[in-house]
Every structure is written in C-alpha cells, then in structure tokens.
C-alpha cells in the first residue's frame, strides 16, 4: 500500500476549498516507551506500540498557503533551498496533498532545541498536517490527523495530543488502526530535562538506523517482548503514580533500545564518551537518594526524568540541565 492510497482513503468525500492561509502549532514529544523498528517502511507502521509525554512548551508553529510556483519552505525565517533536507522531506510530504501545478508556501518556526535530539520532525509534521487541514477546510478528526502525520514521521502521530500519549501499533496493512491516543492520566509534577553531550549532526538518521537494527541485530528479536512488558509497567506506574517504577522502566526501555542498535552490523552507536559520563552521573545521583532516570533517543544527548519537588536538588546535581517540560 502506498502513502497516496491512505491519503485518498482519508480525504475521500472531503470538500476541498482553500482559505488564504492555514495556521497551526504542534508540540514535541519524548517517548517514555520507544518506537524502534518499522513493520512497513512506506507507511511508517511500527513493530510495536509506544508511549510518550508531550512537551507542551516546545514545538513548531506553521502557516501554509498556496503559491503558483514551486514550494517555498521557510524555517525560522530563512527560505531553504529545495535540496535542504527539511525542505526536501516536507515537499515530498506535501506532494501527497497538492493538486496539479499547485505549490505550497510554508513558514515554520520551531522552538525545538536543535541539538537536543528531540526529533523536530515530530512537531514539524504534526503542525504541517494541521495547517493543511486548516488551509483546505477538511475538518478531519484528530485520529485521522494522527494517521496522516505518521506518514511524514512516525513519532509525529503522537504530537497531536498533550499529556501522556499511546501510539497503537495496529495490525492492518493500510495502517488505519495505527494512530495515537491520549491516555486519561494526569501527572503534572513530572519533569524532563536534557543534558547536552554533542550538537554535531548525527551520522545515521533514525530511518536507516531502525532498518539496520531490524535487519541485522539478533538482539532486536527480543525488542517486541521487552516493549510489551515495559508498556504495561509504565502504564501501571503512571496510574499508581509510582515514580521509581516508572523511571526504572523508562530507563531500561531506552537503554535496551540502544543495546539492540549496538548489536546491529555494523553497530549503530550514538553514544559518545560524555553520554556514558552523564548516565553514570544519573546512577550516582540515585545512589545519593535523588530519584532521577535517564532516557535517550536516536542521538548522544541524555534526557532526565524527575519530579517537580526535586527541582532544586536536580539543578544542583546537574547544573547544565536544560528544562523541557514543567
Ligand atoms: O519518528 P522518527 O523516525 O523520528 O523516530 C523516532 C525514534 C525515537 O525517537 C528514537 C523513539 C521515539 O519513539 O520517539
């Protein structure tokens, strides 16, 4: 099944007029239980479900209008060349929605810290599909927007909601059952910060890294079962507000994801010496009675999970920490 078939299914029977401009914003999200591996690369269908926390104060703001020329993609006030990776990827996504000879003018402001490894694509594609919906007046359900955002970037399907969000892997070939939904849970005292290890561009993107892990790492065979267990533990801990249980499962899930990558051939090794240093600092802090836990995505930087009541101690222990949520 092709992306355009999914788009056609969802937009069937929708009116299509165009306002002058469609505007929208969408937040970034950090997975507490990670998505790693696609069962369908074309549709970004995941092998497993995943669960994230939305970062309400960090994200993308996008406005889209039609133009008679080729696409004009602006990021943070700068007009990008058509072969810029962000512009190229967004234009291929816009191809799914344009009528013949129609170009889009896109202006995106992103407050996602560039070096944080926060998958800026998640908020970027979620904001883009919401802005397209506003521009063309489709009035899609949020679930449909989640499916369409996934076609741009898997994790983007979780950026349609605030709070704790689960992306159901689904089983269908067309991916109509693979969308995100908010969990009816609220835990405003949860905090996330990040520690800068490196600002350098990563050597391998998540799409290629996932493929290589899935195809060549024997350890990946254990990943779906690990996720099933972690998801259950994380959900249970969120319901009971058991922070230690939550943190242990979140950290184990992220480090196991990286272990599957390290088992690939050649290994996918995002870690730098300072990554290991920060992970040891986190373990040290715990030995000193501070409830902090680490999580990591497809990069060397480390995110730290803690509770609002520990804010001052965390700031004293990790003076370089950058807040992400709360
Ligand atoms: O959606 P992508 O292709 O940027 O992949 C995201 C992968 C991780 O950030 C490592 C995990 C996740 O669930 O967000």
mmCIF file of C-alpha atoms and ligand atoms in Angstrom:
data_model
loop_
_atom_site.group_PDB
_atom_site.id
_atom_site.type_symbol
_atom_site.label_atom_id
_atom_site.label_comp_id
_atom_site.label_asym_id
_atom_site.label_seq_id
_atom_site.Cartn_x
_atom_site.Cartn_y
_atom_site.Cartn_z
ATOM 1 C CA UNK A 1 0.000 0.000 0.000
ATOM 2 C CA UNK A 2 1.251 3.491 -0.886
ATOM 3 C CA UNK A 3 1.023 6.672 1.155
ATOM 4 C CA UNK A 4 -1.154 8.276 -1.513
ATOM 5 C CA UNK A 5 -3.720 5.441 -1.166
ATOM 6 C CA UNK A 6 -4.013 6.144 2.565
ATOM 7 C CA UNK A 7 -4.400 9.871 1.894
ATOM 8 C CA UNK A 8 -7.069 9.158 -0.736
ATOM 9 C CA UNK A 9 -8.963 6.946 1.733
ATOM 10 C CA UNK A 10 -8.949 9.589 4.447
ATOM 11 C CA UNK A 11 -9.765 12.541 2.201
ATOM 12 C CA UNK A 12 -12.467 10.733 0.206
ATOM 13 C CA UNK A 13 -15.585 12.878 0.134
ATOM 14 C CA UNK A 14 -13.959 15.831 1.906
ATOM 15 C CA UNK A 15 -14.574 19.227 0.457
ATOM 16 C CA UNK A 16 -11.510 20.916 -0.856
ATOM 17 C CA UNK A 17 -11.547 24.648 -0.921
ATOM 18 C CA UNK A 18 -8.659 26.826 0.066
ATOM 19 C CA UNK A 19 -8.515 29.640 2.509
ATOM 20 C CA UNK A 20 -5.741 32.180 2.088
ATOM 21 C CA UNK A 21 -3.707 30.539 4.761
ATOM 22 C CA UNK A 22 -3.846 27.654 7.250
ATOM 23 C CA UNK A 23 -2.089 28.059 10.580
ATOM 24 C CA UNK A 24 -1.373 25.538 13.304
ATOM 25 C CA UNK A 25 1.007 24.615 16.038
ATOM 26 C CA UNK A 26 2.065 21.279 17.455
ATOM 27 C CA UNK A 27 4.222 20.252 20.400
ATOM 28 C CA UNK A 28 7.251 17.992 20.515
ATOM 29 C CA UNK A 29 7.111 14.707 22.407
ATOM 30 C CA UNK A 30 9.541 12.381 24.134
ATOM 31 C CA UNK A 31 8.871 8.658 24.193
ATOM 32 C CA UNK A 32 8.945 7.016 27.604
ATOM 33 C CA UNK A 33 8.499 3.669 25.848
ATOM 34 C CA UNK A 34 10.246 3.898 22.498
ATOM 35 C CA UNK A 35 9.248 3.232 18.915
ATOM 36 C CA UNK A 36 12.130 1.464 17.227
ATOM 37 C CA UNK A 37 11.584 -0.505 14.027
ATOM 38 C CA UNK A 38 9.025 -0.341 11.223
ATOM 39 C CA UNK A 39 6.854 -3.204 10.046
ATOM 40 C CA UNK A 40 6.107 -1.106 6.931
ATOM 41 C CA UNK A 41 8.659 1.473 5.832
ATOM 42 C CA UNK A 42 6.435 3.215 3.300
ATOM 43 C CA UNK A 43 3.641 3.945 5.798
ATOM 44 C CA UNK A 44 5.849 4.266 8.916
ATOM 45 C CA UNK A 45 3.971 1.448 10.599
ATOM 46 C CA UNK A 46 5.774 0.417 13.781
ATOM 47 C CA UNK A 47 6.643 -3.059 15.009
ATOM 48 C CA UNK A 48 5.435 -2.132 18.500
ATOM 49 C CA UNK A 49 3.229 0.395 20.246
ATOM 50 C CA UNK A 50 4.925 3.261 22.102
ATOM 51 C CA UNK A 51 4.095 5.836 24.764
ATOM 52 C CA UNK A 52 5.210 9.444 25.025
ATOM 53 C CA UNK A 53 4.980 12.593 27.075
ATOM 54 C CA UNK A 54 4.127 15.751 25.162
ATOM 55 C CA UNK A 55 6.310 18.802 25.753
ATOM 56 C CA UNK A 56 3.673 21.499 25.750
ATOM 57 C CA UNK A 57 6.074 24.409 25.654
ATOM 58 C CA UNK A 58 8.328 23.193 22.845
ATOM 59 C CA UNK A 59 7.227 22.665 19.270
ATOM 60 C CA UNK A 60 6.516 24.039 15.816
ATOM 61 C CA UNK A 61 4.246 26.780 14.513
ATOM 62 C CA UNK A 62 3.423 26.539 10.844
ATOM 63 C CA UNK A 63 1.472 28.516 8.296
ATOM 64 C CA UNK A 64 0.771 27.214 4.817
ATOM 65 C CA UNK A 65 -0.636 28.988 1.790
ATOM 66 C CA UNK A 66 -0.843 28.098 -1.885
ATOM 67 C CA UNK A 67 1.556 29.593 -4.392
ATOM 68 C CA UNK A 68 1.779 29.419 -8.163
ATOM 69 C CA UNK A 69 5.461 28.498 -8.129
ATOM 70 C CA UNK A 70 7.399 25.543 -6.720
ATOM 71 C CA UNK A 71 7.235 25.060 -2.954
ATOM 72 C CA UNK A 72 8.793 27.785 -0.841
ATOM 73 C CA UNK A 73 9.809 26.385 2.526
ATOM 74 C CA UNK A 74 10.905 28.800 5.238
ATOM 75 C CA UNK A 75 12.343 27.585 8.527
ATOM 76 C CA UNK A 76 12.789 30.093 11.337
ATOM 77 C CA UNK A 77 12.590 32.991 8.882
ATOM 78 C CA UNK A 78 15.038 31.567 6.351
ATOM 79 C CA UNK A 79 13.993 30.439 2.857
ATOM 80 C CA UNK A 80 15.503 26.979 2.373
ATOM 81 C CA UNK A 81 16.858 25.635 -0.881
ATOM 82 C CA UNK A 82 14.784 22.799 -2.370
ATOM 83 C CA UNK A 83 17.522 20.265 -1.598
ATOM 84 C CA UNK A 84 17.815 21.223 2.077
ATOM 85 C CA UNK A 85 16.933 18.009 3.987
ATOM 86 C CA UNK A 86 13.990 19.599 5.844
ATOM 87 C CA UNK A 87 12.609 21.289 2.699
ATOM 88 C CA UNK A 88 13.070 18.201 0.564
ATOM 89 C CA UNK A 89 11.350 15.927 3.066
ATOM 90 C CA UNK A 90 8.476 18.345 3.620
ATOM 91 C CA UNK A 91 7.951 18.845 -0.117
ATOM 92 C CA UNK A 92 7.721 15.080 -0.674
ATOM 93 C CA UNK A 93 5.087 15.019 2.081
ATOM 94 C CA UNK A 94 3.194 17.942 0.521
ATOM 95 C CA UNK A 95 3.176 16.024 -2.789
ATOM 96 C CA UNK A 96 0.612 13.750 -1.152
ATOM 97 C CA UNK A 97 -1.851 16.599 -0.786
ATOM 98 C CA UNK A 98 -1.302 19.007 -3.673
ATOM 99 C CA UNK A 99 -3.380 19.335 -6.816
ATOM 100 C CA UNK A 100 -1.547 19.502 -10.119
ATOM 101 C CA UNK A 101 0.646 22.571 -10.613
ATOM 102 C CA UNK A 102 -0.010 23.712 -7.073
ATOM 103 C CA UNK A 103 2.873 24.833 -4.880
ATOM 104 C CA UNK A 104 2.825 25.442 -1.154
ATOM 105 C CA UNK A 105 4.430 28.281 0.728
ATOM 106 C CA UNK A 106 5.293 27.033 4.215
ATOM 107 C CA UNK A 107 6.574 29.161 7.074
ATOM 108 C CA UNK A 108 7.651 27.199 10.129
ATOM 109 C CA UNK A 109 9.037 28.459 13.410
ATOM 110 C CA UNK A 110 10.476 25.739 15.577
ATOM 111 C CA UNK A 111 11.300 26.170 19.248
ATOM 112 C CA UNK A 112 12.722 22.646 19.447
ATOM 113 C CA UNK A 113 16.323 22.961 20.643
ATOM 114 C CA UNK A 114 18.371 21.967 17.629
ATOM 115 C CA UNK A 115 20.899 19.850 19.482
ATOM 116 C CA UNK A 116 18.509 18.117 21.844
ATOM 117 C CA UNK A 117 17.773 15.146 19.616
ATOM 118 C CA UNK A 118 14.105 15.929 20.107
ATOM 119 C CA UNK A 119 13.031 14.645 16.714
ATOM 120 C CA UNK A 120 11.971 18.096 15.497
ATOM 121 C CA UNK A 121 10.241 16.180 12.705
ATOM 122 C CA UNK A 122 7.507 15.096 15.146
ATOM 123 C CA UNK A 123 6.239 18.600 15.886
ATOM 124 C CA UNK A 124 7.085 19.718 12.329
ATOM 125 C CA UNK A 125 4.902 17.142 10.564
ATOM 126 C CA UNK A 126 2.110 17.356 13.144
ATOM 127 C CA UNK A 127 1.950 21.139 12.689
ATOM 128 C CA UNK A 128 2.138 20.748 8.889
ATOM 129 C CA UNK A 129 -0.846 18.391 8.631
ATOM 130 C CA UNK A 130 -2.911 20.550 10.993
ATOM 131 C CA UNK A 131 -2.067 23.633 8.933
ATOM 132 C CA UNK A 132 -3.027 21.786 5.697
ATOM 133 C CA UNK A 133 -6.315 20.747 7.293
ATOM 134 C CA UNK A 134 -6.993 24.385 8.172
ATOM 135 C CA UNK A 135 -5.950 25.621 4.707
ATOM 136 C CA UNK A 136 -8.154 23.177 2.805
ATOM 137 C CA UNK A 137 -11.008 23.096 5.308
ATOM 138 C CA UNK A 138 -11.095 19.295 5.550
ATOM 139 C CA UNK A 139 -12.124 19.303 9.230
ATOM 140 C CA UNK A 140 -10.534 15.920 9.865
ATOM 141 C CA UNK A 141 -10.839 14.066 13.156
ATOM 142 C CA UNK A 142 -7.713 14.154 15.327
ATOM 143 C CA UNK A 143 -7.326 10.407 14.789
ATOM 144 C CA UNK A 144 -7.191 10.965 11.035
ATOM 145 C CA UNK A 145 -4.663 13.760 11.502
ATOM 146 C CA UNK A 146 -2.586 11.378 13.625
ATOM 147 C CA UNK A 147 -2.572 8.800 10.799
ATOM 148 C CA UNK A 148 -1.622 11.432 8.236
ATOM 149 C CA UNK A 149 1.098 12.917 10.480
ATOM 150 C CA UNK A 150 2.582 9.396 10.797
ATOM 151 C CA UNK A 151 3.088 9.307 7.034
ATOM 152 C CA UNK A 152 5.518 12.225 7.477
ATOM 153 C CA UNK A 153 7.345 10.901 10.524
ATOM 154 C CA UNK A 154 6.312 8.044 12.800
ATOM 155 C CA UNK A 155 6.650 9.870 16.097
ATOM 156 C CA UNK A 156 4.663 12.839 14.675
ATOM 157 C CA UNK A 157 1.428 10.886 15.176
ATOM 158 C CA UNK A 158 1.907 11.332 18.950
ATOM 159 C CA UNK A 159 2.301 15.125 18.687
ATOM 160 C CA UNK A 160 -1.428 15.680 18.093
ATOM 161 C CA UNK A 161 -2.208 15.390 21.804
ATOM 162 C CA UNK A 162 -0.997 16.740 25.147
ATOM 163 C CA UNK A 163 -0.042 14.724 28.182
ATOM 164 C CA UNK A 164 0.721 11.021 28.056
ATOM 165 C CA UNK A 165 0.023 9.559 24.633
ATOM 166 C CA UNK A 166 -0.005 5.995 23.338
ATOM 167 C CA UNK A 167 0.621 5.158 19.690
ATOM 168 C CA UNK A 168 -1.124 1.860 18.946
ATOM 169 C CA UNK A 169 1.000 -0.198 16.579
ATOM 170 C CA UNK A 170 -2.096 -1.646 14.877
ATOM 171 C CA UNK A 171 -2.134 -4.682 12.620
ATOM 172 C CA UNK A 172 -3.801 -3.569 9.440
ATOM 173 C CA UNK A 173 -1.830 -3.354 6.240
ATOM 174 C CA UNK A 174 -3.255 0.081 5.454
ATOM 175 C CA UNK A 175 -2.336 1.345 8.937
ATOM 176 C CA UNK A 176 -5.829 2.674 9.670
ATOM 177 C CA UNK A 177 -5.510 1.209 13.177
ATOM 178 C CA UNK A 178 -2.050 2.691 13.764
ATOM 179 C CA UNK A 179 -2.662 6.068 15.406
ATOM 180 C CA UNK A 180 -2.015 7.805 18.705
ATOM 181 C CA UNK A 181 -4.471 8.450 21.519
ATOM 182 C CA UNK A 182 -4.151 10.406 24.747
ATOM 183 C CA UNK A 183 -4.218 8.426 27.981
ATOM 184 C CA UNK A 184 -6.664 9.746 30.542
ATOM 185 C CA UNK A 185 -3.875 10.305 33.033
ATOM 186 C CA UNK A 186 -2.540 13.435 34.530
ATOM 187 C CA UNK A 187 0.726 13.845 36.407
ATOM 188 C CA UNK A 188 1.743 17.498 36.163
ATOM 189 C CA UNK A 189 4.641 17.108 38.605
ATOM 190 C CA UNK A 190 6.660 15.059 36.114
ATOM 191 C CA UNK A 191 9.669 16.944 34.752
ATOM 192 C CA UNK A 192 12.012 16.285 31.856
ATOM 193 C CA UNK A 193 15.318 17.997 31.237
ATOM 194 C CA UNK A 194 18.130 17.299 28.798
ATOM 195 C CA UNK A 195 21.888 17.291 29.042
ATOM 196 C CA UNK A 196 23.863 18.426 26.032
ATOM 197 C CA UNK A 197 26.519 15.940 25.005
ATOM 198 C CA UNK A 198 27.013 16.948 21.385
ATOM 199 C CA UNK A 199 25.473 19.327 18.868
ATOM 200 C CA UNK A 200 27.003 17.513 15.909
ATOM 201 C CA UNK A 201 24.745 16.211 13.161
ATOM 202 C CA UNK A 202 24.144 12.514 13.770
ATOM 203 C CA UNK A 203 25.931 10.094 11.481
ATOM 204 C CA UNK A 204 22.880 7.975 10.746
ATOM 205 C CA UNK A 205 19.226 9.016 10.763
ATOM 206 C CA UNK A 206 16.556 7.083 12.650
ATOM 207 C CA UNK A 207 15.011 5.555 9.493
ATOM 208 C CA UNK A 208 18.272 3.929 8.358
ATOM 209 C CA UNK A 209 19.272 3.056 11.904
ATOM 210 C CA UNK A 210 15.944 1.301 12.516
ATOM 211 C CA UNK A 211 16.252 -0.658 9.285
ATOM 212 C CA UNK A 212 19.795 -1.748 10.032
ATOM 213 C CA UNK A 213 18.868 -2.782 13.582
ATOM 214 C CA UNK A 214 15.853 -4.728 12.436
ATOM 215 C CA UNK A 215 17.687 -6.467 9.629
ATOM 216 C CA UNK A 216 20.960 -7.328 11.332
ATOM 217 C CA UNK A 217 20.717 -7.251 15.130
ATOM 218 C CA UNK A 218 19.858 -10.568 16.763
ATOM 219 C CA UNK A 219 19.062 -8.590 19.903
ATOM 220 C CA UNK A 220 16.189 -6.916 18.045
ATOM 221 C CA UNK A 221 14.299 -10.210 18.242
ATOM 222 C CA UNK A 222 13.864 -9.567 21.963
ATOM 223 C CA UNK A 223 12.649 -5.980 21.492
ATOM 224 C CA UNK A 224 8.884 -6.521 20.901
ATOM 225 C CA UNK A 225 8.558 -8.593 24.078
ATOM 226 C CA UNK A 226 10.546 -6.014 26.034
ATOM 227 C CA UNK A 227 8.246 -3.231 24.806
ATOM 228 C CA UNK A 228 5.129 -5.191 25.677
ATOM 229 C CA UNK A 229 6.399 -5.601 29.230
ATOM 230 C CA UNK A 230 7.679 -2.011 29.550
ATOM 231 C CA UNK A 231 4.426 -0.554 28.240
ATOM 232 C CA UNK A 232 2.424 -2.458 30.839
ATOM 233 C CA UNK A 233 4.809 -1.461 33.644
ATOM 234 C CA UNK A 234 4.925 2.196 32.545
ATOM 235 C CA UNK A 235 1.141 2.467 32.262
ATOM 236 C CA UNK A 236 0.690 0.809 35.645
ATOM 237 C CA UNK A 237 3.266 3.125 37.243
ATOM 238 C CA UNK A 238 1.582 6.184 35.704
ATOM 239 C CA UNK A 239 -1.785 5.092 37.070
ATOM 240 C CA UNK A 240 -0.383 4.446 40.558
ATOM 241 C CA UNK A 241 1.973 7.442 40.412
ATOM 242 C CA UNK A 242 4.845 5.158 41.306
ATOM 243 C CA UNK A 243 7.756 7.307 40.168
ATOM 244 C CA UNK A 244 10.543 4.822 40.928
ATOM 245 C CA UNK A 245 8.813 2.059 38.956
ATOM 246 C CA UNK A 246 8.143 4.478 36.113
ATOM 247 C CA UNK A 247 11.717 5.728 35.982
ATOM 248 C CA UNK A 248 13.261 2.264 36.140
ATOM 249 C CA UNK A 249 11.144 1.046 33.244
ATOM 250 C CA UNK A 250 11.707 4.209 31.178
ATOM 251 C CA UNK A 251 15.473 3.995 31.592
ATOM 252 C CA UNK A 252 15.615 0.258 30.920
ATOM 253 C CA UNK A 253 13.491 0.690 27.806
ATOM 254 C CA UNK A 254 15.766 3.368 26.316
ATOM 255 C CA UNK A 255 18.980 1.532 27.143
ATOM 256 C CA UNK A 256 17.602 -1.711 25.725
ATOM 257 C CA UNK A 257 16.680 0.099 22.520
ATOM 258 C CA UNK A 258 20.284 1.273 22.269
ATOM 259 C CA UNK A 259 21.522 -2.244 23.023
ATOM 260 C CA UNK A 260 19.559 -3.551 20.029
ATOM 261 C CA UNK A 261 21.275 -0.901 17.883
ATOM 262 C CA UNK A 262 24.701 -1.794 19.184
ATOM 263 C CA UNK A 263 24.018 -5.387 18.182
ATOM 264 C CA UNK A 264 23.493 -4.336 14.554
ATOM 265 C CA UNK A 265 26.119 -4.948 11.902
ATOM 266 C CA UNK A 266 27.774 -2.517 11.597
ATOM 267 C CA UNK A 267 26.785 -1.247 15.041
ATOM 268 C CA UNK A 268 24.634 1.856 15.377
ATOM 269 C CA UNK A 269 26.472 3.651 18.162
ATOM 270 C CA UNK A 270 25.035 7.049 19.042
ATOM 271 C CA UNK A 271 26.826 7.141 22.385
ATOM 272 C CA UNK A 272 29.825 9.387 22.955
ATOM 273 C CA UNK A 273 32.156 9.257 25.972
ATOM 274 C CA UNK A 274 30.154 12.043 27.642
ATOM 275 C CA UNK A 275 26.918 10.108 27.132
ATOM 276 C CA UNK A 276 28.322 7.383 29.369
ATOM 277 C CA UNK A 277 29.515 10.017 31.828
ATOM 278 C CA UNK A 278 26.031 11.502 32.145
ATOM 279 C CA UNK A 279 24.475 8.034 32.544
ATOM 280 C CA UNK A 280 26.908 7.383 35.404
ATOM 281 C CA UNK A 281 26.011 10.743 36.958
ATOM 282 C CA UNK A 282 22.359 9.752 36.863
ATOM 283 C CA UNK A 283 23.121 6.449 38.598
ATOM 284 C CA UNK A 284 25.310 8.309 41.149
ATOM 285 C CA UNK A 285 22.525 10.769 41.878
ATOM 286 C CA UNK A 286 20.193 7.845 42.545
ATOM 287 C CA UNK A 287 22.703 6.274 44.930
ATOM 288 C CA UNK A 288 22.582 9.582 46.798
ATOM 289 C CA UNK A 289 18.828 9.304 47.103
ATOM 290 C CA UNK A 290 17.751 11.555 44.224
ATOM 291 C CA UNK A 291 15.040 9.979 42.056
ATOM 292 C CA UNK A 292 16.307 10.738 38.524
ATOM 293 C CA UNK A 293 16.190 8.467 35.492
ATOM 294 C CA UNK A 294 17.646 8.719 32.012
ATOM 295 C CA UNK A 295 16.132 8.271 28.596
ATOM 296 C CA UNK A 296 17.725 8.705 25.163
ATOM 297 C CA UNK A 297 16.610 8.847 21.559
ATOM 298 C CA UNK A 298 18.498 8.471 18.289
ATOM 299 C CA UNK A 299 21.433 10.620 19.369
ATOM 300 C CA UNK A 300 24.063 11.086 22.079
ATOM 301 C CA UNK A 301 22.177 13.530 24.332
ATOM 302 C CA UNK A 302 20.531 12.364 27.530
ATOM 303 C CA UNK A 303 17.090 13.347 28.816
ATOM 304 C CA UNK A 304 16.462 13.199 32.528
ATOM 305 C CA UNK A 305 13.151 12.362 34.173
ATOM 306 C CA UNK A 306 12.470 13.712 37.661
ATOM 307 C CA UNK A 307 9.722 15.213 39.830
ATOM 308 C CA UNK A 308 8.961 18.881 40.467
ATOM 309 C CA UNK A 309 9.636 18.534 44.200
ATOM 310 C CA UNK A 310 13.269 17.621 43.403
ATOM 311 C CA UNK A 311 13.819 20.567 41.049
ATOM 312 C CA UNK A 312 16.421 22.305 43.238
ATOM 313 C CA UNK A 313 18.429 19.208 44.027
ATOM 314 C CA UNK A 314 18.390 18.200 40.366
ATOM 315 C CA UNK A 315 19.624 21.672 39.346
ATOM 316 C CA UNK A 316 22.408 21.423 41.944
ATOM 317 C CA UNK A 317 23.422 17.944 40.804
ATOM 318 C CA UNK A 318 23.148 18.696 37.080
ATOM 319 C CA UNK A 319 23.990 22.400 36.702
ATOM 320 C CA UNK A 320 23.971 22.126 32.894
ATOM 321 C CA UNK A 321 20.477 20.645 32.674
ATOM 322 C CA UNK A 322 18.076 22.329 30.213
ATOM 323 C CA UNK A 323 14.376 22.164 31.085
ATOM 324 C CA UNK A 324 11.979 20.627 28.579
ATOM 325 C CA UNK A 325 8.743 20.240 30.432
ATOM 326 C CA UNK A 326 7.184 21.780 33.500
HETATM 327 O O1 LIG B 1 9.711 9.242 14.203
HETATM 328 P P1 LIG B 1 11.177 9.110 14.000
HETATM 329 O O2 LIG B 1 11.535 8.491 12.699
HETATM 330 O O3 LIG B 1 11.902 10.415 14.229
HETATM 331 O O4 LIG B 1 11.754 8.067 15.091
HETATM 332 C C1 LIG B 1 11.759 8.339 16.464
HETATM 333 C C2 LIG B 1 12.562 7.323 17.162
HETATM 334 C C3 LIG B 1 12.878 7.597 18.625
HETATM 335 O O5 LIG B 1 12.900 8.988 18.915
HETATM 336 C C4 LIG B 1 14.246 7.017 18.945
HETATM 337 C C5 LIG B 1 11.880 6.894 19.546
HETATM 338 C C6 LIG B 1 10.510 7.514 19.689
HETATM 339 O O6 LIG B 1 9.585 6.736 19.976
HETATM 340 O O7 LIG B 1 10.347 8.732 19.558
#
